[in-house]
Coordinates of C-alpha atoms in Angstrom, one line a residue:
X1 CA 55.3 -49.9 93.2
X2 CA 54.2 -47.1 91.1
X3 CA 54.1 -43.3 92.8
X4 CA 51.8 -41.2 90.7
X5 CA 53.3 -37.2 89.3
X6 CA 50.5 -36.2 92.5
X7 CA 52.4 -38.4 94.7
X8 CA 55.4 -36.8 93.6
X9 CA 54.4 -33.1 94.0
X10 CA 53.6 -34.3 97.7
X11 CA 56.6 -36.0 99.2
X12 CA 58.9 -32.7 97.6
X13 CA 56.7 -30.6 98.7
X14 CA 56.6 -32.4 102.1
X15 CA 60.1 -32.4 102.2
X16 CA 61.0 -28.7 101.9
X17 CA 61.3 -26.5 103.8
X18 CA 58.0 -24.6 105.6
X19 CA 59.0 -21.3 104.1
X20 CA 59.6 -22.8 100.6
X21 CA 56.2 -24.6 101.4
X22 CA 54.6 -21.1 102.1
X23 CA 56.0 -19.4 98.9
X24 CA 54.7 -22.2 96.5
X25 CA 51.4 -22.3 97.8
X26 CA 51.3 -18.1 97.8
X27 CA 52.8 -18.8 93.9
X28 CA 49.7 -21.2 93.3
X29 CA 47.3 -18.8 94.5
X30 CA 48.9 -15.5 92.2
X31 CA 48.3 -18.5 89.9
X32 CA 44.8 -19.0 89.9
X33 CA 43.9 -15.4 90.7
X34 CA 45.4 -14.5 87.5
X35 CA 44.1 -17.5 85.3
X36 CA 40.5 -16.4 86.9
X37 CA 41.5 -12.4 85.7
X38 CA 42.6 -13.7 82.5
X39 CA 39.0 -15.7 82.2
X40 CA 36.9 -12.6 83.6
X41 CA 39.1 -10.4 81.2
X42 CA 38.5 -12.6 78.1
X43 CA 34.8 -12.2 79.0
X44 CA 34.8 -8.6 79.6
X45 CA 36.2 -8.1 76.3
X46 CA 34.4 -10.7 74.0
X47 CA 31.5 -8.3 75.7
X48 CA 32.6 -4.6 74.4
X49 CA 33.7 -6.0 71.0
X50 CA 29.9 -7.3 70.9
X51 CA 28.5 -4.1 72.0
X52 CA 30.9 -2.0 69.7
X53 CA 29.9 -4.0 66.8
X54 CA 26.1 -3.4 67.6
X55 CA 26.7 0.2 68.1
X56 CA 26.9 2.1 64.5
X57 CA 26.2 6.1 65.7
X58 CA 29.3 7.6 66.8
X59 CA 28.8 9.5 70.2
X60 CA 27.1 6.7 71.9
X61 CA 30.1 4.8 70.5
X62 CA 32.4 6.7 71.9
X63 CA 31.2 7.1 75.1
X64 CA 30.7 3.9 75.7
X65 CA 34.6 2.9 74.8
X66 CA 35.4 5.7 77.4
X67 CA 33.3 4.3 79.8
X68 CA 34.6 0.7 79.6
X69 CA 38.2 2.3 79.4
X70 CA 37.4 4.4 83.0
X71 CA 35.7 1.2 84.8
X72 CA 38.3 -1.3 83.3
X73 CA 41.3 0.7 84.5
X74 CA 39.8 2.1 87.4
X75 CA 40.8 5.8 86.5
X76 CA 39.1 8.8 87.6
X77 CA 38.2 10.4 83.9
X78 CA 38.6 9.3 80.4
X79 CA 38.2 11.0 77.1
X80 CA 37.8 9.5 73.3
X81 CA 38.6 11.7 70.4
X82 CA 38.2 11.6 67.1
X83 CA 40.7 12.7 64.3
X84 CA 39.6 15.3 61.9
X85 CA 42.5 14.9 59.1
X86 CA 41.1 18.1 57.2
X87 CA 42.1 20.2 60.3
X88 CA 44.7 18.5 61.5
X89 CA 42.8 18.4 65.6
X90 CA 41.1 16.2 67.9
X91 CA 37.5 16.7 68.2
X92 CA 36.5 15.2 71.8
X93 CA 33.6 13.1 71.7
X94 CA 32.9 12.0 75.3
X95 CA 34.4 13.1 78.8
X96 CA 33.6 10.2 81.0
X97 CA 34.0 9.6 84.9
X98 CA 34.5 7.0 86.9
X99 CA 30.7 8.1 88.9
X100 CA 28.9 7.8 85.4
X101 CA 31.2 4.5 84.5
X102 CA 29.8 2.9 87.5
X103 CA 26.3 4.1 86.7
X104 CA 26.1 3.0 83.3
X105 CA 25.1 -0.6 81.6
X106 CA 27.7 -0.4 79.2
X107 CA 28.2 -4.0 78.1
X108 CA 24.7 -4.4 77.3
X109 CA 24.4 -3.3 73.2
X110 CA 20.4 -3.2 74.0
X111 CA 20.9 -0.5 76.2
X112 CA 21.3 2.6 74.4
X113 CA 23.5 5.2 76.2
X114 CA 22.4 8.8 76.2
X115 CA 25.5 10.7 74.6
X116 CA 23.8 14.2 75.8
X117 CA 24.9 13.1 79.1
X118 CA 28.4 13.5 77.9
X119 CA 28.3 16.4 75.8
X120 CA 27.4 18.4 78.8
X121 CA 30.5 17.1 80.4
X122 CA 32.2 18.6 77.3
X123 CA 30.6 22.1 77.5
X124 CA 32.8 25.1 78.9
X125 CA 31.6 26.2 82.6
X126 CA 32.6 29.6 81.6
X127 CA 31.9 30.2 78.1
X128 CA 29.1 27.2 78.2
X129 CA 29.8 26.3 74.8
X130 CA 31.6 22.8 73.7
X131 CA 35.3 22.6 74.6
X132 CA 37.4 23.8 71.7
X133 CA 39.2 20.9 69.3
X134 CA 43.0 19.9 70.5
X135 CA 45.3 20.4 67.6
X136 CA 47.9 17.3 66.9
X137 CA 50.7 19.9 68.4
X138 CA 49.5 20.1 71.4
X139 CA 49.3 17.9 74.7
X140 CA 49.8 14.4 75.6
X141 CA 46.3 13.5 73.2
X142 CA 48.2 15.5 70.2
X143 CA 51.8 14.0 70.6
X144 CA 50.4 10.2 70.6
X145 CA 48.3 10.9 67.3
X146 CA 51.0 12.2 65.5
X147 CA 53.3 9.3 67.0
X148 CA 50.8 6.6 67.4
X149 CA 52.7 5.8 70.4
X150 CA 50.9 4.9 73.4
X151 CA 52.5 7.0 76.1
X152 CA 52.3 6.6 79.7
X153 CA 52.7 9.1 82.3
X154 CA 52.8 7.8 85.6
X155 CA 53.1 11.4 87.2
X156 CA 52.1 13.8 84.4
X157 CA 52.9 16.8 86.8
X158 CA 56.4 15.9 86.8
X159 CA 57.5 14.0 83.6
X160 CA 60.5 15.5 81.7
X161 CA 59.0 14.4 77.8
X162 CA 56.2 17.2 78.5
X163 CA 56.0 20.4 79.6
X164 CA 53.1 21.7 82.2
X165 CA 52.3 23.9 79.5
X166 CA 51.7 20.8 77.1
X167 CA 49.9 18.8 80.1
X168 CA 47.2 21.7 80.4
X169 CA 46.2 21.1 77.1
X170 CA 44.8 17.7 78.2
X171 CA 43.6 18.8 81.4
X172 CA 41.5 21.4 79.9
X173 CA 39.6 18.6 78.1
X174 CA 39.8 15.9 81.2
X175 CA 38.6 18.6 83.7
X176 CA 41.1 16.9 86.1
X177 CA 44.5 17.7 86.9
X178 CA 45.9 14.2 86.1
X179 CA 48.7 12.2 88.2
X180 CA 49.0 8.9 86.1
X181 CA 48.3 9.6 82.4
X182 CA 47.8 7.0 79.7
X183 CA 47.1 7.5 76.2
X184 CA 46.1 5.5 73.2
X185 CA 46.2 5.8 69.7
X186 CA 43.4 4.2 67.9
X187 CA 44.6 2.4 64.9
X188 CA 43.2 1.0 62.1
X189 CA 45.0 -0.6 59.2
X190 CA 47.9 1.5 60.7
X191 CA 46.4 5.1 59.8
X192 CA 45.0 6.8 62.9
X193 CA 41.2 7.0 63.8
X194 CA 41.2 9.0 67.2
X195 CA 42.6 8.8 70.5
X196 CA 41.6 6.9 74.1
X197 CA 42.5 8.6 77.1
X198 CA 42.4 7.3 80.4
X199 CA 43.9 9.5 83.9
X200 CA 43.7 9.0 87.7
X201 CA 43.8 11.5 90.3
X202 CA 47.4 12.9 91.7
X203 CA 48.1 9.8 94.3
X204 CA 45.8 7.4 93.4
X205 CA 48.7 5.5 92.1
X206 CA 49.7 5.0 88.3
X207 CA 48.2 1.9 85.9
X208 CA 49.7 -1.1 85.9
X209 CA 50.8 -4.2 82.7
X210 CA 47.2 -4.9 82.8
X211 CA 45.6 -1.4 82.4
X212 CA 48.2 -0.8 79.6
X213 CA 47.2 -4.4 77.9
X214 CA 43.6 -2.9 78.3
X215 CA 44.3 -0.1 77.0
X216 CA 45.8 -1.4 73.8
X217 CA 42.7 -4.0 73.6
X218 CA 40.0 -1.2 73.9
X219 CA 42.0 1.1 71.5
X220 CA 42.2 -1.5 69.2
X221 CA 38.7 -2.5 68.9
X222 CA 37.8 1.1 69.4
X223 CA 39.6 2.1 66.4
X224 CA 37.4 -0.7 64.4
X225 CA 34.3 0.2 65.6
X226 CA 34.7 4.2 64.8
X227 CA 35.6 2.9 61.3
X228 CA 32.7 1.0 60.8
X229 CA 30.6 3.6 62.1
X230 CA 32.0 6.3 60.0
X231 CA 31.4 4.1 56.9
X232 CA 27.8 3.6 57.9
X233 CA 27.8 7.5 58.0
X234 CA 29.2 8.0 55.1
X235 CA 26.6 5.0 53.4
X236 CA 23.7 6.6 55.0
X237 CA 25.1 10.3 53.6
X238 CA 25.3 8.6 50.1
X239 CA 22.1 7.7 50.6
X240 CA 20.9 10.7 51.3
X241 CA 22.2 12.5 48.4
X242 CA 21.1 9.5 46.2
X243 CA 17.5 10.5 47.4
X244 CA 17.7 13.8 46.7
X245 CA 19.3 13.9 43.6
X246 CA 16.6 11.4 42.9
X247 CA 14.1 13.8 43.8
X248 CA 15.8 16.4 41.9
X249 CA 15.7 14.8 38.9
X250 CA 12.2 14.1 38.6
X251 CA 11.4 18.0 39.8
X252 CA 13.7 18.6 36.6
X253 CA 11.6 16.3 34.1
X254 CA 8.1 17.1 35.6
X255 CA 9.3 20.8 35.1
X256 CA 10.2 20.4 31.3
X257 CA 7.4 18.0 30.6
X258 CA 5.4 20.6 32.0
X259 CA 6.6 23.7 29.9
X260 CA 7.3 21.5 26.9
X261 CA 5.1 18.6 25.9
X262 CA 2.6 19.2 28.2
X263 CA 1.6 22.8 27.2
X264 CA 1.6 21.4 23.5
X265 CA -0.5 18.9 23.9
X266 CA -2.9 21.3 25.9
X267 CA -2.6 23.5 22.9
X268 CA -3.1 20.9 20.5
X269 CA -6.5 19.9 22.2
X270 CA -7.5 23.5 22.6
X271 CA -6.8 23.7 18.4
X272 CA -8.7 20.6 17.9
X273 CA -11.6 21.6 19.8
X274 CA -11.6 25.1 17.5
X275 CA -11.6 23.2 14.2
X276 CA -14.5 21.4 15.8
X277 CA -16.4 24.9 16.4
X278 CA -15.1 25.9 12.9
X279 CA -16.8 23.0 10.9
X280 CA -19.6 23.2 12.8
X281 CA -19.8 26.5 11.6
X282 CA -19.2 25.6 8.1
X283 CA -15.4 27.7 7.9
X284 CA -13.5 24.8 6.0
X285 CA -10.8 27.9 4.9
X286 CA -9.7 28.5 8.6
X287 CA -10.2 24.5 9.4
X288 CA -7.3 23.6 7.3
X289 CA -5.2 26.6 8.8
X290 CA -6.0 26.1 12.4
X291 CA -5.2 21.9 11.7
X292 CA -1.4 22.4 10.8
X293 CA -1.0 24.4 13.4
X294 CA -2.1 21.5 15.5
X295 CA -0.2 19.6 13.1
X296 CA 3.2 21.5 13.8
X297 CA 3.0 21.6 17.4
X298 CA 2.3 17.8 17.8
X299 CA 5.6 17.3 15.9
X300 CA 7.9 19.7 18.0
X301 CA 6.1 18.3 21.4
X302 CA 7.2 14.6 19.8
X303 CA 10.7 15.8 19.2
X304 CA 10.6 17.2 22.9
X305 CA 9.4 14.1 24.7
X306 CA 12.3 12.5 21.9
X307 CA 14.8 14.4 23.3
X308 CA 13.8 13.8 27.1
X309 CA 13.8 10.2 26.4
X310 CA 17.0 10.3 24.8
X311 CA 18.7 12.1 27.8
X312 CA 17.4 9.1 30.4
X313 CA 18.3 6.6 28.2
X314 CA 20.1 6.8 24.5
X315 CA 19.2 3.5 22.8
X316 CA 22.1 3.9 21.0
X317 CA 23.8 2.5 24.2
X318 CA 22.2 -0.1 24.5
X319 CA 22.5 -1.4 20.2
X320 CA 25.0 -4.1 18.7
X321 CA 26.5 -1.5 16.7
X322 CA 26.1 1.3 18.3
X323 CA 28.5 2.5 21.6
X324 CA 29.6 5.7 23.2
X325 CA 30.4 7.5 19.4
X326 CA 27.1 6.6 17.9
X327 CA 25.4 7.9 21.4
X328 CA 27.2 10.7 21.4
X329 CA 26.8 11.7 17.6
X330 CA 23.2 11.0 17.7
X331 CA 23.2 13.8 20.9
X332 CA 25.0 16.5 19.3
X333 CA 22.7 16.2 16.6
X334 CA 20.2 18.3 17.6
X335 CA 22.0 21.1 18.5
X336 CA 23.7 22.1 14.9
X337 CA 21.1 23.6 13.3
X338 CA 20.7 25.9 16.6
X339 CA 21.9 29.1 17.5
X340 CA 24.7 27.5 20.6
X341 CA 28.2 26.4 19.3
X342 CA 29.5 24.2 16.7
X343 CA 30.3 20.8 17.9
X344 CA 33.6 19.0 16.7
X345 CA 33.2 14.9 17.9
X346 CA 36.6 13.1 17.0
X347 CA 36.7 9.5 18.2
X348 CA 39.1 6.6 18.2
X349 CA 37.3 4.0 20.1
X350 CA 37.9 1.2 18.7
X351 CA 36.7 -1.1 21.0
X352 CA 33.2 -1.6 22.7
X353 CA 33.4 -0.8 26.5
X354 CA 31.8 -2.6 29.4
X355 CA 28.1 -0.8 29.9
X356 CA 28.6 0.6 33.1
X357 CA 32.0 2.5 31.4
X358 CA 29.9 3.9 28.4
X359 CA 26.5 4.8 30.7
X360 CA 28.4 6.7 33.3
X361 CA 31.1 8.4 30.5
X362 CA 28.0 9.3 28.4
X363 CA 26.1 10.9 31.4
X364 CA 29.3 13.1 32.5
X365 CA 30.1 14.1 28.8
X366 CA 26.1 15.1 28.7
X367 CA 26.5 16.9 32.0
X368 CA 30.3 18.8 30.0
X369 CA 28.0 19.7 27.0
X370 CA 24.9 21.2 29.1
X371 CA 27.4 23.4 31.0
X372 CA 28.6 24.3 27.3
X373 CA 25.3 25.7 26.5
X374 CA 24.1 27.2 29.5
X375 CA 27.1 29.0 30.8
X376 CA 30.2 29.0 28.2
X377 CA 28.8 31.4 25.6
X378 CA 31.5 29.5 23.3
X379 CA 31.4 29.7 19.1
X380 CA 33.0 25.5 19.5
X381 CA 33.1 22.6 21.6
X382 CA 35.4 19.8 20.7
X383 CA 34.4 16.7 22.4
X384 CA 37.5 13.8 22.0
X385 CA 37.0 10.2 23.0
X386 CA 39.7 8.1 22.9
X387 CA 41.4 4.6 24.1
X388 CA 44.8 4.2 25.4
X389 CA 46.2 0.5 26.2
X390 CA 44.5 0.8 29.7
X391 CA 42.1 4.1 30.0
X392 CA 39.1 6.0 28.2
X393 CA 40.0 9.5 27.6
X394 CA 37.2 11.9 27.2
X395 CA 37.8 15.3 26.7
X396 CA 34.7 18.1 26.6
X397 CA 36.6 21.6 25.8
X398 CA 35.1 24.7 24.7
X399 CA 36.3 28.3 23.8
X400 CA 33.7 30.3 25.6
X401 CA 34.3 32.4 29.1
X402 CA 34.9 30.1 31.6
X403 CA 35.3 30.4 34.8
X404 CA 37.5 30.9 38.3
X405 CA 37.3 26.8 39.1
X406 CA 39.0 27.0 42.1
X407 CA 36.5 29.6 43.3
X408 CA 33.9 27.5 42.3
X409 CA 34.7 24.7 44.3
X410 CA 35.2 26.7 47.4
X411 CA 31.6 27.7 47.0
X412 CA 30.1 24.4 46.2
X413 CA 28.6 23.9 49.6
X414 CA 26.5 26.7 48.8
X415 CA 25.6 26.5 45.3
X416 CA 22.3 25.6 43.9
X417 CA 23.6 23.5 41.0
X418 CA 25.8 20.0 41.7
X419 CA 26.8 19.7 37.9
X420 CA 30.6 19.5 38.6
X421 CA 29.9 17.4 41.9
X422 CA 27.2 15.3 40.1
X423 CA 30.5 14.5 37.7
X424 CA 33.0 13.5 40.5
X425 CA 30.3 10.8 42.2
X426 CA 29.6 9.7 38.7
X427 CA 33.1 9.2 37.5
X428 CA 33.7 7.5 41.5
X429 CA 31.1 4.9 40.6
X430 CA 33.4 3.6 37.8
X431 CA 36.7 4.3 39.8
X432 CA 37.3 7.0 37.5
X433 CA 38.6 10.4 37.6
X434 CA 37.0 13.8 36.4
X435 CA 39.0 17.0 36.4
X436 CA 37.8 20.1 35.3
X437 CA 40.4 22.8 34.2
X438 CA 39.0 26.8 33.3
X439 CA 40.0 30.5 33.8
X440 CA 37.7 33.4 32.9
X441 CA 37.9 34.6 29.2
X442 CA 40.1 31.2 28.2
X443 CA 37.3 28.8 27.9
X444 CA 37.3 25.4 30.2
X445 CA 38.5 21.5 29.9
X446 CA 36.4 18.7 31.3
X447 CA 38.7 15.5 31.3
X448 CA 37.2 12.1 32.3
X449 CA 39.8 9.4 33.3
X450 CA 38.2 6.0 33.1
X451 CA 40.0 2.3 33.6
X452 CA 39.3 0.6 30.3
X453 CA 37.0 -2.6 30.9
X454 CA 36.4 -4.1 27.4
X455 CA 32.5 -5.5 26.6
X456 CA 32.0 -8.7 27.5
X457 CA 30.9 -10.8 24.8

């Protein structure tokens, strides 16, 4: 007769003992509890990485990680910051408790979360403005972003690795004198993004395995999410500045078709329009004299409008055998019979370049040489192109009175002009490099770093 593995279980189980009997079935219940958390957990979590992957403006982001962090481990309060590498501090983004945890939909992505709700929390009582940024050197927050440790405290009033003194750093931001601590770096691709922060009341018991497998979990996708929301900040900055330079641009032509061409032409018709009067009046003399006049206006409003096209496009560019050096020759053309500096062009570029290399080197040379003329006062300007076995070299150096350019760039924010920074984005577009070298009375070097991409054919 056959017994079946059930069968099995039975009759040993029958025959133990009662207490061994009691202790198995107590094991089988842990059992399913915890096969039923695991379940419940995996849900909970598929969950927040859905709603952190729908949410792409940071604040509501980060308040509602802190939130699921709070409800999740059942702490009191929980903060998420954010690194700032330029300053080397935490900024705190949200200050969550357990009260507004509980309140809040926050696995719902539809749901938007209002992150004025938290900022308040963030605001001083006594000063009423927002809570000042924690450097990396101070408190429990500090020490895990400079370790990317995450550190638990399960009595932070009375743990040897930190002072009290280093433990009021956090409780300043928490508004909570902590008992259990725990801390998370927020990682991504191993450099640090911010900080999770979760702490329960003195005697409310410390976290357990699971909160600290939470923890890791939420920091984790956290750390994600802040990236990708960052990015899109960044995008939607790019944008931005895309628009406006945009704009700029055609304020810039519609101004110089405007004082240029336009006032020609107006001229011109005007002129016309007098000749008319003059024949009519039988004055053929002053007809002939008032005609080239017409006549030489028409031409310098042609070579204008030439000029302007030129700039937004150089055919040359764009011609079998033309390239960077015929662009570039044809462009300097029309300054050496002026009054501005002599131009020197020596090239060895012997190889056509991918478009996008020659458009964008063409555009930043064409930005060097305007700053030549409307700032340097210089007698030369030596413009160099030239190829090495992996790079495009091009060099724009003048003799005229340059500039403090580290003073420059520390008032950038608040210049008018974005010639030099108008330069760096271009050069970025082609993974190049632009550096720009001047001191006052000793003339200034633009240098333009660019991969070298041969044409295709």
């Amino acid at each position: 007769m056959s017994v079946s593995p059930d069968n099995l279980s039975f009759a040993a189980s029958a025959a133990e003992p009662s207490g061994t009997r009691a202790d198995l079935e107590r094991l089988q219940r842990r059992n399913r509890q915890l096969e039923e958390q695991i379940q419940a957990l995996t849900m909970v979590l598929q969950g927040v990485a859905n709603t952190l992957s729908a949410e792409l403006d940071l604040p509501p982001l980060l308040r509602r990680i802190t939130l699921v962090a709070v409800r999740l481990t059942g702490a009191q309060v929980g903060a998420a910051y954010v690194l700032d590498a330029a300053s080397n501090t935490l900024a705190p983004y949200a200050v969550e408790t357990a009260d507004q945890a509980a309140g809040s939909n926050i696995f719902t992505p539809l749901i938007p979360l209002d992150p004025a709700q938290s900022a308040q929390f963030l605001l001083d009582e006594d000063t009423g403005e927002l809570r000042p940024r924690l450097p990396l050197t101070d408190g429990v927050a500090g020490y895990v972003a400079r370790t990317g440790e995450l550190t638990l405290l399960p009595n932070a009033q009375d743990d040897p690795r930190f002072s009290g003194e280093q433990v009021a750093h956090d409780t300043a931001i928490l508004r909570m004198r902590p008992g259990a601590l725990m801390t998370a770096p927020m990682m991504f691709k191993s450099a640090l993004t911010g900080v999770l922060q979760v702490a329960r009341a003195p005697g409310a018991g410390a976290f357990d395995v699971w909160s600290l497998d939470l923890m890791r979990s939420l920091a984790a996708q956290g750390a994600v999410a802040v990236t990708n929301a960052q990015l899109y900040r960044r995008v939607r900055r790019e944008r931005d500045r895309i628009i406006q330079a945009q704009e700029d641009e055609r304020k810039r032509l519609q101004r110089e078709l405007h004082d240029g061409p336009a006032q020609k032409l107006a001229q011109i018709v005007m002129t016309l329009e007098y000749s008319l009067q003059l024949t009519d009046a039988g004055e053929p003399q002053t007809v002939r004299a008032e005609l080239e006049h017409a006549h030489e206006m028409a031409n310098e409003a042609m070579h204008e409008i030439r000029n302007q096209l030129f700039d937004l496009r150089p055919l040359a560019l764009d011609a079998e055998n033309g390239g960077l050096v015929a662009a570039l020759k044809s462009f300097i053309q029309r300054f050496q019979k002026g009054p501005g500096p002599e131009f020197i062009l020596n090239a060895d570029y012997p190889e056509r370049l991918s478009h996008n290399i020659e458009v964008t080197a063409f555009a930043i040379i064409q930005e060097a040489v305007s700053n030549v003329l409307k700032h340097a006062g210089a007698a030369h300007c030596w413009i160099e192109v030239r190829e090495t076995e992996d790079k495009l070299i091009a060099t724009v150096r003048d003799d005229g009175q340059g500039f403090d350019s580290d003073r420059v760039r520390e008032e950038y924010p608040s210049r008018g002009s974005w010639g030099m920074l108008s330069m760096s984005e271009r050069a970025g577009l082609i993974e190049a490099e632009v550096s720009v070298a001047s001191k006052p009375d000793r003339g200034t070097v633009v240098t333009l770093t660019a991969p070298r991409q041969p044409r295709a054919s």
